[in-house]
Short mmCIF file of C-alpha atoms (C1' of nucleotides) in Angstrom, two decimals:
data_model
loop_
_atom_site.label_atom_id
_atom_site.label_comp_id
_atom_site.label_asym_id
_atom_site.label_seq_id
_atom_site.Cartn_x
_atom_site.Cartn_y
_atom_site.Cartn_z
CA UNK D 1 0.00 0.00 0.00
CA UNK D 2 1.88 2.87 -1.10
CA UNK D 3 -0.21 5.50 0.11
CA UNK D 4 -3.09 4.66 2.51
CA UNK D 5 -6.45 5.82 1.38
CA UNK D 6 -7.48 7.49 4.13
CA UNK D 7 -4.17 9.69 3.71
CA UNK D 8 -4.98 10.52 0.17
CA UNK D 9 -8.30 11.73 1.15
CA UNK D 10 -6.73 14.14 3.86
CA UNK D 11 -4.59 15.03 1.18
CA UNK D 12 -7.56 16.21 -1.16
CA UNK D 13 -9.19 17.61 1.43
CA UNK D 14 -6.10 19.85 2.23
CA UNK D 15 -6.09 20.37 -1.50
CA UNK D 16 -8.93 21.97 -2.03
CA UNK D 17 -8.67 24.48 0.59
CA UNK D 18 -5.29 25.29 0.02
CA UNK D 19 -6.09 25.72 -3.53
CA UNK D 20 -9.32 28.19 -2.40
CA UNK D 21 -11.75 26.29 -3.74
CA UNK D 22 -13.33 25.56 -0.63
CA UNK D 23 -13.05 28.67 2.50
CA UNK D 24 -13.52 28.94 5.86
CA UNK D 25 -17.21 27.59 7.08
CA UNK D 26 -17.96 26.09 3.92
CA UNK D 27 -19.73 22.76 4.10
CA UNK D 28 -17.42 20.23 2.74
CA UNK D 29 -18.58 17.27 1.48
CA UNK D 30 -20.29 14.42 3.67
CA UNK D 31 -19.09 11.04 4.75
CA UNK D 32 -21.13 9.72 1.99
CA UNK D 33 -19.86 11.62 -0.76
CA UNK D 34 -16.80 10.82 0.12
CA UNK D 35 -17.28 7.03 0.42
CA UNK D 36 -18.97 7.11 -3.31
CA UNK D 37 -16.09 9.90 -4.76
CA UNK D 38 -13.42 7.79 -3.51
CA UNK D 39 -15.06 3.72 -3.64
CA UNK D 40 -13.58 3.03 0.01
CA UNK D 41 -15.65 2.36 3.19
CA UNK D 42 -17.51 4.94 5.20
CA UNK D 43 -14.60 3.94 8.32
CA UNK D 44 -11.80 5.40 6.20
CA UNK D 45 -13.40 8.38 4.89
CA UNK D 46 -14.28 9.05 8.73
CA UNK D 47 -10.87 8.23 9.97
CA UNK D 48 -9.32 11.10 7.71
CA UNK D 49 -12.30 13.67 8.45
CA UNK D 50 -11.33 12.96 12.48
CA UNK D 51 -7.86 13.45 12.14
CA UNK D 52 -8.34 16.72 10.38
CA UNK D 53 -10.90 17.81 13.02
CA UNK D 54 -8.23 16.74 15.51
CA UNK D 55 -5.89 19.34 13.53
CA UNK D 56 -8.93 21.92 13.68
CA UNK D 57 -8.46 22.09 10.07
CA UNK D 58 -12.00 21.25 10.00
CA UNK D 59 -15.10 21.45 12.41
CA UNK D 60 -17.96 18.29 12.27
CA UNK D 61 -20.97 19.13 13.98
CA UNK D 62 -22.89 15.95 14.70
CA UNK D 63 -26.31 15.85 12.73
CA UNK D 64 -25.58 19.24 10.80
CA UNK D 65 -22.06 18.35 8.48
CA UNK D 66 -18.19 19.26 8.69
CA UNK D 67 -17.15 22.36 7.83
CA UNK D 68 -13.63 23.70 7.29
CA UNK D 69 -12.22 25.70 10.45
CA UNK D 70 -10.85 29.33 10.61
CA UNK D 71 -7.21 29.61 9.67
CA UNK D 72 -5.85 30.19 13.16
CA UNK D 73 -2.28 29.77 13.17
CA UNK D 74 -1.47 27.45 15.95
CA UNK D 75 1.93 26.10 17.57
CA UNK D 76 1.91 23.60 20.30
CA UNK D 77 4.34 24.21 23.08
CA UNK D 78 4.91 20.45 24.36
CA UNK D 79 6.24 19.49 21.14
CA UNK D 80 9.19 21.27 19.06
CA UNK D 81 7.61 21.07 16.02
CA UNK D 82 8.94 22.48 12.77
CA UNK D 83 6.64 25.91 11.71
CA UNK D 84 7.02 24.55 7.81
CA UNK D 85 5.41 21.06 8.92
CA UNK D 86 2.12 22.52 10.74
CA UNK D 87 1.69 25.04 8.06
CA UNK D 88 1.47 21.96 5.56
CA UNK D 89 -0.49 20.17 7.69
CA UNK D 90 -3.06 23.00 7.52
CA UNK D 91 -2.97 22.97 3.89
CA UNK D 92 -0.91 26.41 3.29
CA UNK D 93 2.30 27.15 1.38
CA UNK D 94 5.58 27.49 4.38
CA UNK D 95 8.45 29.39 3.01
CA UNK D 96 11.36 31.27 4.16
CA UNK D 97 13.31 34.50 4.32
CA UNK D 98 16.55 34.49 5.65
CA UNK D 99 17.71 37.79 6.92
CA UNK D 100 21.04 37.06 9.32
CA UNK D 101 23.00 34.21 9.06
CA UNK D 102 26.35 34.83 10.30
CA UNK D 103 29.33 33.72 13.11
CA UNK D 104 29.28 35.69 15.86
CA UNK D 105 32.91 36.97 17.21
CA UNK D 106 34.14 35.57 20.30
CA UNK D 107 33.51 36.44 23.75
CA UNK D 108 29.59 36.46 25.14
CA UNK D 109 27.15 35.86 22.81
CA UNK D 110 29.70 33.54 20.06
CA UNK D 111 28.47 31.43 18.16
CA UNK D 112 26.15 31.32 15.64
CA UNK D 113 23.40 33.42 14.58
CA UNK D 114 20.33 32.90 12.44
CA UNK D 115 17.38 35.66 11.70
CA UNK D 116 14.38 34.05 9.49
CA UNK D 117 11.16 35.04 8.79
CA UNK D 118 8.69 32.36 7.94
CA UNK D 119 5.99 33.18 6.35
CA UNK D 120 2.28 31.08 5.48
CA UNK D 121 1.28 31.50 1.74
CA UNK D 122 3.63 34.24 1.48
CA UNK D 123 1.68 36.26 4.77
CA UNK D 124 4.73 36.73 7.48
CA UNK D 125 3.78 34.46 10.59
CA UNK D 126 7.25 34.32 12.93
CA UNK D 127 10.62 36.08 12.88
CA UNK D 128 13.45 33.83 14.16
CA UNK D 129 15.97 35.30 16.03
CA UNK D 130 18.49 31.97 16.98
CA UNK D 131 21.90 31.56 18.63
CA UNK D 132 23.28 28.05 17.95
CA UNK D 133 26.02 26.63 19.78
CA UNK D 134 29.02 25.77 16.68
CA UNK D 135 30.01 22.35 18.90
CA UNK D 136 26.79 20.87 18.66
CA UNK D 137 25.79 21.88 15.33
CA UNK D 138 29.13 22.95 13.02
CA UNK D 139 27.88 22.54 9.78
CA UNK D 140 25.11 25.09 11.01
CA UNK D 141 26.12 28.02 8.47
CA UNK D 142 25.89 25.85 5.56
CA UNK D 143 22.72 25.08 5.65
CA UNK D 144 20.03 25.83 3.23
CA UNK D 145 17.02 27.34 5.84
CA UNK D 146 14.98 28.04 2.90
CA UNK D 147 14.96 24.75 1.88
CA UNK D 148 15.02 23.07 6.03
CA UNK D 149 14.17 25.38 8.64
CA UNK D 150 16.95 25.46 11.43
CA UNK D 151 14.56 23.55 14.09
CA UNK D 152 14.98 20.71 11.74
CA UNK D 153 18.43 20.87 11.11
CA UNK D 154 19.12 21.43 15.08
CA UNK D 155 16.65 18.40 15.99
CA UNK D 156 18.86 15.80 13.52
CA UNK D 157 22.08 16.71 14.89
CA UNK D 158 21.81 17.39 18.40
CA UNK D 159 19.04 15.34 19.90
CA UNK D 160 16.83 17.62 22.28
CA UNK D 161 17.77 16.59 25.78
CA UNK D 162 15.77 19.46 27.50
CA UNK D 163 13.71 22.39 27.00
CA UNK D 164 12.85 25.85 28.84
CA UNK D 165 10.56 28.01 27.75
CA UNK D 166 8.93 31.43 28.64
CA UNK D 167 5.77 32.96 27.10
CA UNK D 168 5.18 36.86 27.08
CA UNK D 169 3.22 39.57 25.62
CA UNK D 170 5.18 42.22 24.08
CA UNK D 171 5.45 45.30 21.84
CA UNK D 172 7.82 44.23 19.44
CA UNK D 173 10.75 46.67 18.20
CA UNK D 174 10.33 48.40 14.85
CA UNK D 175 12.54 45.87 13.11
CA UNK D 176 10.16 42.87 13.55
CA UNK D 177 7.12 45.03 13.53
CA UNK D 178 8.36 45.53 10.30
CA UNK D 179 9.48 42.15 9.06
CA UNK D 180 5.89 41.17 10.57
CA UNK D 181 3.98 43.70 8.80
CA UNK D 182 2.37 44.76 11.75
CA UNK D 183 0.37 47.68 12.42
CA UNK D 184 1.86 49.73 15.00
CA UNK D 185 0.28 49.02 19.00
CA UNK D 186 -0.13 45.49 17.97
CA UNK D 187 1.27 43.03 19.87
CA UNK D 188 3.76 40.03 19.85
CA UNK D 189 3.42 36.86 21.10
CA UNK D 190 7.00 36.11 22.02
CA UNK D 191 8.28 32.51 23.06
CA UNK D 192 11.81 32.32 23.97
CA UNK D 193 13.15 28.96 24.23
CA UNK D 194 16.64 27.38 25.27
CA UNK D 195 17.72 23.67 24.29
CA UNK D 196 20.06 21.38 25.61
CA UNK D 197 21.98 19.20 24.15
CA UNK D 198 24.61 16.73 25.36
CA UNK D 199 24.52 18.46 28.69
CA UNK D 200 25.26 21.71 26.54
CA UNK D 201 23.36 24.43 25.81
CA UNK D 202 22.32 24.05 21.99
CA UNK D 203 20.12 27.28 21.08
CA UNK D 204 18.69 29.91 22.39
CA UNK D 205 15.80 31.51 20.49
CA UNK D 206 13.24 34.36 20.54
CA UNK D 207 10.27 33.12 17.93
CA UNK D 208 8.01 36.54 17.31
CA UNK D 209 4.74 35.56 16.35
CA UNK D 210 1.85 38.74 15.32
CA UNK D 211 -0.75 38.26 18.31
CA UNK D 212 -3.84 39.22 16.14
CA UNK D 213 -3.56 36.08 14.08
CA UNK D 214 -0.75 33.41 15.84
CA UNK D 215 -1.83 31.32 19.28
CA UNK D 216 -0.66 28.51 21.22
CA UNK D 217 -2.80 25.65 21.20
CA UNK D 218 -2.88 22.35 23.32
CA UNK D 219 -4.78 20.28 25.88
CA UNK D 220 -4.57 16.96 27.92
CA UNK L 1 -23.71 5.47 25.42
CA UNK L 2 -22.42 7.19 28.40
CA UNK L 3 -18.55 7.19 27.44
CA UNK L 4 -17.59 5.46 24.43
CA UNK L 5 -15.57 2.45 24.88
CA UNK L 6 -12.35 3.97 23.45
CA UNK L 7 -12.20 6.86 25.82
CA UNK L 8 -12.66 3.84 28.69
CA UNK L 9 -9.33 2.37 27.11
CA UNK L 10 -7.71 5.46 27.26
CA UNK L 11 -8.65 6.49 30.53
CA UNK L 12 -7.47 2.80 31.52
CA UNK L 13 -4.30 3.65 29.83
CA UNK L 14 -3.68 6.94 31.06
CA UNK L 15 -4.33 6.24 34.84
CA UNK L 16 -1.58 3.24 34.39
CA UNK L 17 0.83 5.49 33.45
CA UNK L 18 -0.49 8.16 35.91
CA UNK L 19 -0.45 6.01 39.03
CA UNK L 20 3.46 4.91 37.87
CA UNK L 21 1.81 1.14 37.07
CA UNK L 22 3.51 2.01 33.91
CA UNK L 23 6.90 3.62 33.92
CA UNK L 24 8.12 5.18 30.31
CA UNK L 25 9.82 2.59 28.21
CA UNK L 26 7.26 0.21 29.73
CA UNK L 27 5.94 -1.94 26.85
CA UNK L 28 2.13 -1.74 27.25
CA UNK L 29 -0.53 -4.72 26.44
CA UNK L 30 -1.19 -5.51 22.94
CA UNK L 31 -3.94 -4.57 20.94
CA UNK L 32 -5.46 -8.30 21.24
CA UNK L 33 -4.41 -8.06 24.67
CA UNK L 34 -6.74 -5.40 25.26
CA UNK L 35 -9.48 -6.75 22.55
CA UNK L 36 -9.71 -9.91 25.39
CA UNK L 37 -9.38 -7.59 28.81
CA UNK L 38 -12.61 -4.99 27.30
CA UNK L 39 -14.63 -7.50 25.20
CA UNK L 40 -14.56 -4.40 22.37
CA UNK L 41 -13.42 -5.24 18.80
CA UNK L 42 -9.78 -4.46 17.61
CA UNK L 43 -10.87 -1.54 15.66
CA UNK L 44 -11.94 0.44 19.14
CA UNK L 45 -9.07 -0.60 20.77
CA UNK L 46 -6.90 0.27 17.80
CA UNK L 47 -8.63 3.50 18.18
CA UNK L 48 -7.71 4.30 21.91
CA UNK L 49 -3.98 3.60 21.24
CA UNK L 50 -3.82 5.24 17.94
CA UNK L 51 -5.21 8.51 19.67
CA UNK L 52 -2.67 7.89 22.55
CA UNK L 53 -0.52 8.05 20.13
CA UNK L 54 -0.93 11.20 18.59
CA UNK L 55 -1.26 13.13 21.86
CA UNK L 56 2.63 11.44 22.46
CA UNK L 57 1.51 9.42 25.25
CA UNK L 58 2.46 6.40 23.78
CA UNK L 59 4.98 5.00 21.23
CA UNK L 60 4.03 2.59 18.46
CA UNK L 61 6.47 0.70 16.44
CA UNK L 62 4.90 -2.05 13.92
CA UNK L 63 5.90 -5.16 14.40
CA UNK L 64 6.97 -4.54 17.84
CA UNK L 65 4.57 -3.48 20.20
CA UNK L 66 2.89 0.45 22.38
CA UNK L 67 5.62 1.31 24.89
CA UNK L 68 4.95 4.46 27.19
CA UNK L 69 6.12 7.54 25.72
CA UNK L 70 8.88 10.22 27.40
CA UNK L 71 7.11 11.88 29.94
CA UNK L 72 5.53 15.00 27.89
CA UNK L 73 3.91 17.02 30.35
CA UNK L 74 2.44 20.07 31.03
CA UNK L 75 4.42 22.68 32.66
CA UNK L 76 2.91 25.60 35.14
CA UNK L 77 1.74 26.83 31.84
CA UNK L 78 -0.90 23.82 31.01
CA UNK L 79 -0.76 22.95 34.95
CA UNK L 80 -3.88 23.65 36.26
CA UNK L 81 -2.73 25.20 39.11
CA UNK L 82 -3.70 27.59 41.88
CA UNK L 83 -2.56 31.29 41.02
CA UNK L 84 -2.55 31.65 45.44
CA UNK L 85 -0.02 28.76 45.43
CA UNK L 86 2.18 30.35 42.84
CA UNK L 87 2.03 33.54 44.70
CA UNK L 88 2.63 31.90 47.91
CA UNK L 89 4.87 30.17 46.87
CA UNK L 90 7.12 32.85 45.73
CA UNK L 91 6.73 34.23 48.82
CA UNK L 92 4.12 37.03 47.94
CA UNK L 93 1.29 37.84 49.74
CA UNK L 94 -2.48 36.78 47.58
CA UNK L 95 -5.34 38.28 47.71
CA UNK L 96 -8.73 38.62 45.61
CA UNK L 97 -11.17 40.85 45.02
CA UNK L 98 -14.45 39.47 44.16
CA UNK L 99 -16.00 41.56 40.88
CA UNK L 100 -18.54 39.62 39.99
CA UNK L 101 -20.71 36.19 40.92
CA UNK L 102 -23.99 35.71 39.62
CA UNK L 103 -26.25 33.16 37.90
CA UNK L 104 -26.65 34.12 34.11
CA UNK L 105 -29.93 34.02 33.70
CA UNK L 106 -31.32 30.65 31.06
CA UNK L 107 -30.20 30.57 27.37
CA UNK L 108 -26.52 29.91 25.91
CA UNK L 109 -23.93 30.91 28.59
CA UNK L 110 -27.00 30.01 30.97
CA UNK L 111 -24.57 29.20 34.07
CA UNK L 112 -22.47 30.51 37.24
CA UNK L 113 -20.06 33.64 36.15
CA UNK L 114 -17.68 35.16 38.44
CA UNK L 115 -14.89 38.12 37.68
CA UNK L 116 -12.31 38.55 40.28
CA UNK L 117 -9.23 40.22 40.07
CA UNK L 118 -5.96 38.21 41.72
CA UNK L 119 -3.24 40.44 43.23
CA UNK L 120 0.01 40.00 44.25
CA UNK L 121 1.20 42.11 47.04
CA UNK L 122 -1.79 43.89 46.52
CA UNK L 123 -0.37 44.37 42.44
CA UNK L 124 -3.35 43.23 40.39
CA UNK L 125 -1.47 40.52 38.37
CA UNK L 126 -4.81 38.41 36.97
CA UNK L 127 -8.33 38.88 36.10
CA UNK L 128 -10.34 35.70 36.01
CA UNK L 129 -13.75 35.89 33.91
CA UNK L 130 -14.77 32.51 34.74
CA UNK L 131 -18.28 30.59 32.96
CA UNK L 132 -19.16 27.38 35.34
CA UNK L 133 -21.39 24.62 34.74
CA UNK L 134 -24.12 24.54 37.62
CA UNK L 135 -24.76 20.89 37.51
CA UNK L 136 -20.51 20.29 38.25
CA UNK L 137 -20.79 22.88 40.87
CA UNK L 138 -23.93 23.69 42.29
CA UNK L 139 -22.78 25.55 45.25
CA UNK L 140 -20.68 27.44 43.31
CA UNK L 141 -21.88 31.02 44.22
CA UNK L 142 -22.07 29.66 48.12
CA UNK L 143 -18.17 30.15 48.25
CA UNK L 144 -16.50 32.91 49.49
CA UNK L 145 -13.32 33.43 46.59
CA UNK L 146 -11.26 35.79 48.82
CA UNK L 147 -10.63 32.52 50.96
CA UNK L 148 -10.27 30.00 48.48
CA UNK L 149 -9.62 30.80 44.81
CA UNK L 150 -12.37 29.34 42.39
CA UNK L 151 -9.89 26.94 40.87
CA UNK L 152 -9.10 25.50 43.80
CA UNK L 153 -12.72 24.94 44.43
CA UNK L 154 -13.66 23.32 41.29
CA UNK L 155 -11.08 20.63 40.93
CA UNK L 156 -12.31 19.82 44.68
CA UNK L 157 -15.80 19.06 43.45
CA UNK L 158 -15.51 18.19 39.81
CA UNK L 159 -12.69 15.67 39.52
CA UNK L 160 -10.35 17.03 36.05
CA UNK L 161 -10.99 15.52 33.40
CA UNK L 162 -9.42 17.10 30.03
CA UNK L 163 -8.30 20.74 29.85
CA UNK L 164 -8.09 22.58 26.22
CA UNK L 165 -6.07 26.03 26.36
CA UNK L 166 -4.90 28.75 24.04
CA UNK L 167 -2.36 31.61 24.43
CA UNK L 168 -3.09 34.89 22.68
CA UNK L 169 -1.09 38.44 22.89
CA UNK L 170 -3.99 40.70 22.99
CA UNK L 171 -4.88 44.36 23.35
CA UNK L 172 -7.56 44.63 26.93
CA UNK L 173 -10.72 45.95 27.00
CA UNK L 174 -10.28 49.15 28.51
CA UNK L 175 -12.03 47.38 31.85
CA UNK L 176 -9.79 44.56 32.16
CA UNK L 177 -6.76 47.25 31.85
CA UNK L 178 -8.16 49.52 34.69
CA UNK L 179 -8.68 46.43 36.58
CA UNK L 180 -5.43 45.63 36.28
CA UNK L 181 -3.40 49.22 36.34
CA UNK L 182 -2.10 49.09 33.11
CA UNK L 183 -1.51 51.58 30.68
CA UNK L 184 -2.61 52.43 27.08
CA UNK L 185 -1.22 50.33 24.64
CA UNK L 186 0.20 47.72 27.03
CA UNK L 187 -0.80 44.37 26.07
CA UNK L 188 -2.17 41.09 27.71
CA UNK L 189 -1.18 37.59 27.92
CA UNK L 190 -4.53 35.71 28.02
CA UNK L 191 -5.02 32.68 28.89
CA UNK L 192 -8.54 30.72 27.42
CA UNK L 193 -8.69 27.20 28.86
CA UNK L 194 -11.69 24.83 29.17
CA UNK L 195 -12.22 21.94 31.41
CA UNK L 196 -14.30 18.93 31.39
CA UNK L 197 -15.34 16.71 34.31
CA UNK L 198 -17.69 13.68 34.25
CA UNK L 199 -17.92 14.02 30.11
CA UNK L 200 -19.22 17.72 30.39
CA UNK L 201 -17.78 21.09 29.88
CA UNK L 202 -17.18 22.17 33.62
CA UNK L 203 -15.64 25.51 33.17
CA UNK L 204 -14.68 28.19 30.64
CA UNK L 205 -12.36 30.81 31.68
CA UNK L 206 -10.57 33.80 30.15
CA UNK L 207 -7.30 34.65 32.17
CA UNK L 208 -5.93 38.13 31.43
CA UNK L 209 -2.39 39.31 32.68
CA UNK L 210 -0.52 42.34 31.78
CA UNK L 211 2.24 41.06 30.09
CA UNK L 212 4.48 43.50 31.27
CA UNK L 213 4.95 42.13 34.83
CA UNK L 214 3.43 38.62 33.73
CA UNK L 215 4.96 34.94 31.66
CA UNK L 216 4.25 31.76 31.70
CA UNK L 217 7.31 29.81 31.53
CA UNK L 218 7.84 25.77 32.06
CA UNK L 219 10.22 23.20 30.77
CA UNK L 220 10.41 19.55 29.82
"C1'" DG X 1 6.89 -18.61 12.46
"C1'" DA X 2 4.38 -16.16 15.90
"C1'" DG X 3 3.06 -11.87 17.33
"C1'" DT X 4 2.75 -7.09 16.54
"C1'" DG X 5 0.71 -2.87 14.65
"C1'" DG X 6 -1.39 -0.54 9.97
"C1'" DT X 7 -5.07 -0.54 7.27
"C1'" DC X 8 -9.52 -1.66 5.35
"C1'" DT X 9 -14.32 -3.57 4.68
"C1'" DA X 10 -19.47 -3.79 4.86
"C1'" DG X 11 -22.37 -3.74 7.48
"C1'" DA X 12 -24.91 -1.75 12.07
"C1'" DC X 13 -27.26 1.26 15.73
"C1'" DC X 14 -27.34 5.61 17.83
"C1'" DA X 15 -27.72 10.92 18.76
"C1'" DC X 16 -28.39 15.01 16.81
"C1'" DA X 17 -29.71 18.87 13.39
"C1'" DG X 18 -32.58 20.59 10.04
"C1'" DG X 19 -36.67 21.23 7.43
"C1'" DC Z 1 -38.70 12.73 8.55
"C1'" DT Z 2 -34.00 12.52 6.15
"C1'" DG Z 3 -29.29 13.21 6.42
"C1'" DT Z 4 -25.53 14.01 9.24
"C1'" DG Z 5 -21.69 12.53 12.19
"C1'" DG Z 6 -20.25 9.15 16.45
"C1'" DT Z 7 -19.38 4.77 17.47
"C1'" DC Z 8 -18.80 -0.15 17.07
"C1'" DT Z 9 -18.35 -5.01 15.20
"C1'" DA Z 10 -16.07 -9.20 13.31
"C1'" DG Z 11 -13.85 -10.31 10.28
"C1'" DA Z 12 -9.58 -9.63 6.72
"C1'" DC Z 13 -4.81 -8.92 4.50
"C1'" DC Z 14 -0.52 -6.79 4.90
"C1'" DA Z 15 4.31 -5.22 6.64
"C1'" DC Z 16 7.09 -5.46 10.12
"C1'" DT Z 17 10.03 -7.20 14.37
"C1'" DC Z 18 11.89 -10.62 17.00
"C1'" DC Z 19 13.20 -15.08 18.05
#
DNA sequence: GAGTGGTCTAGACCACAGG
DNA sequence: CTGTGGTCTAGACCACTCC
């Protein structure tokens, strides 16, 4: 089985919102249709609808239909996740600006530095601002973080040993008000996180997120 | 159906690893194991692990068998946790003032609602605009929240169940930022979580801290 | 080879929403 | 009432791991 059915269903279902054809609170089509559009039974065309509402990319409402959800832009904080892999997963286009990438000199503060903007279908959604320790992660300047955004890169060479985190509200500065395209007053949701590594530090970075359309998400 | 048969799995699963039956690493019964111990076919059991799964409990490898996940857990942030016992236990002096506390009247929203504001060191530092189920709680409006904080009452009476929660940056109504001394343009870290108890929705609450003077900050 | 999880089927009954 | 999603069954075949 090459590609499980129910996974090529979610994948036309992320299609055709991602393509516009079907926007926020539209109906999309029932378990029914489904089963007769794609000749499967009505368990697999449910299983991909549920894991899609478990995404929030869509909303079922028993008795009425399922719709697709608002595009809230939505990061977990128990998991590192990569930005580029839970934009896909809600059916949008990730890609990359890369502002700084450079080796800081010695003394406080060296090592090196990263400043990216990511942005969802081409609409800025986080600025970047990373310090990465050069022992754990050497080949870190020649990366491509267009191509594979720096979480990813960090995660395959220095496996995550521990996290700290801290949330906050905050005006950002001009420059990432900027690279935001933020009105001015608006504010940033600002998560600063620090890894370890191999009982070393690994990175240290501030991840600006717009607050009038970026939230953390999560339950248990 | 009062609770479906794959939430009794999980539940099953979950208190294992809870009560340290189950220790991470800890390979956990088979699916036909489980098919036997709940007379339920493999599909619902296949269910209840797969959704395990995705929320990181658990670890599946085909072929092999479910272990229990690394310990992925929620820090003070998802922590459902008295704001008087982080105060406290900072060393701070708590204290609440009571806003609100009335019965909305039938209808949606038809329920308990109580405002306070939390302080520390008399500093406002949190206002709580709290929704509560009646039938969870009925003698809700009975307690006197300058004593104990309505959080602390609730997971007395209505044993936790499953808590959802988002993180915004937002702009305050102008009455939450008197309430809590802040100035123009200042923004807020809120908090929206939702609990459930006994399979209902046992409380909604909106948490709003100047984010200024306020973070939420864990680790794992 | 025996046991595991991954997927799928073709039915079924139920609760709920809407006209 | 019809149509929707929510759940469940009792089988099945497959890919994989481990012995």
């Amino acid at each position: 089985m090459a590609r499980p059915a129910y996974q090529a269903i979610k994948d036309y279902l992320v299609g055709q919102i991602r393509s516009g054809v079907w926007k926020e609170g539209d109906l999309v089509p029932s378990e029914n249709d489904l089963v007769r559009t794609f000749g499967v039974a009505r368990m697999t065309v449910n299983r991909a609808l549920r894991d899609l509402s478990a995404d929030q990319v869509l909303v079922r409402v028993q008795g009425a239909g399922t719709y697709v959800g608002p595009p809230v832009y939505q990061s977990t904080l128990v998991e590192i996740r990569s930005i580029a892999d839970e934009i896909r997963d809600r059916g949008h286009q990730h890609s990359a600006v890369v502002l700084v990438l450079t080796k800081e000199p010695d003394g406080p503060g060296a090592g090196f530095r990263s400043v990216l903007v990511h942005q969802e279908d081409g609409v800025p959604i986080q600025v970047e601002d990373r310090w990465v320790n050069p022992a754990l992660a050497p080949g870190y300047l020649d990366q491509d973080f267009t191509l594979t955004t720096p979480n990813e890169y960090l995660v395959r060479v220095a496996p995550l040993e521990r996290v700290e985190y801290r949330i906050e509200a905050r005006l950002p500065p001009d420059q990432i008000r900027h690279a935001l395209t933020m009105d001015e007053g608006e504010p940033c949701l600002l998560l600063h996180r620090r890894t370890f590594s191999k009982g070393q530090a690994a990175s240290v970075v501030d991840l600006w997120h717009p607050g009038n359309r970026f939230r953390f998400t999560g339950h248990f």
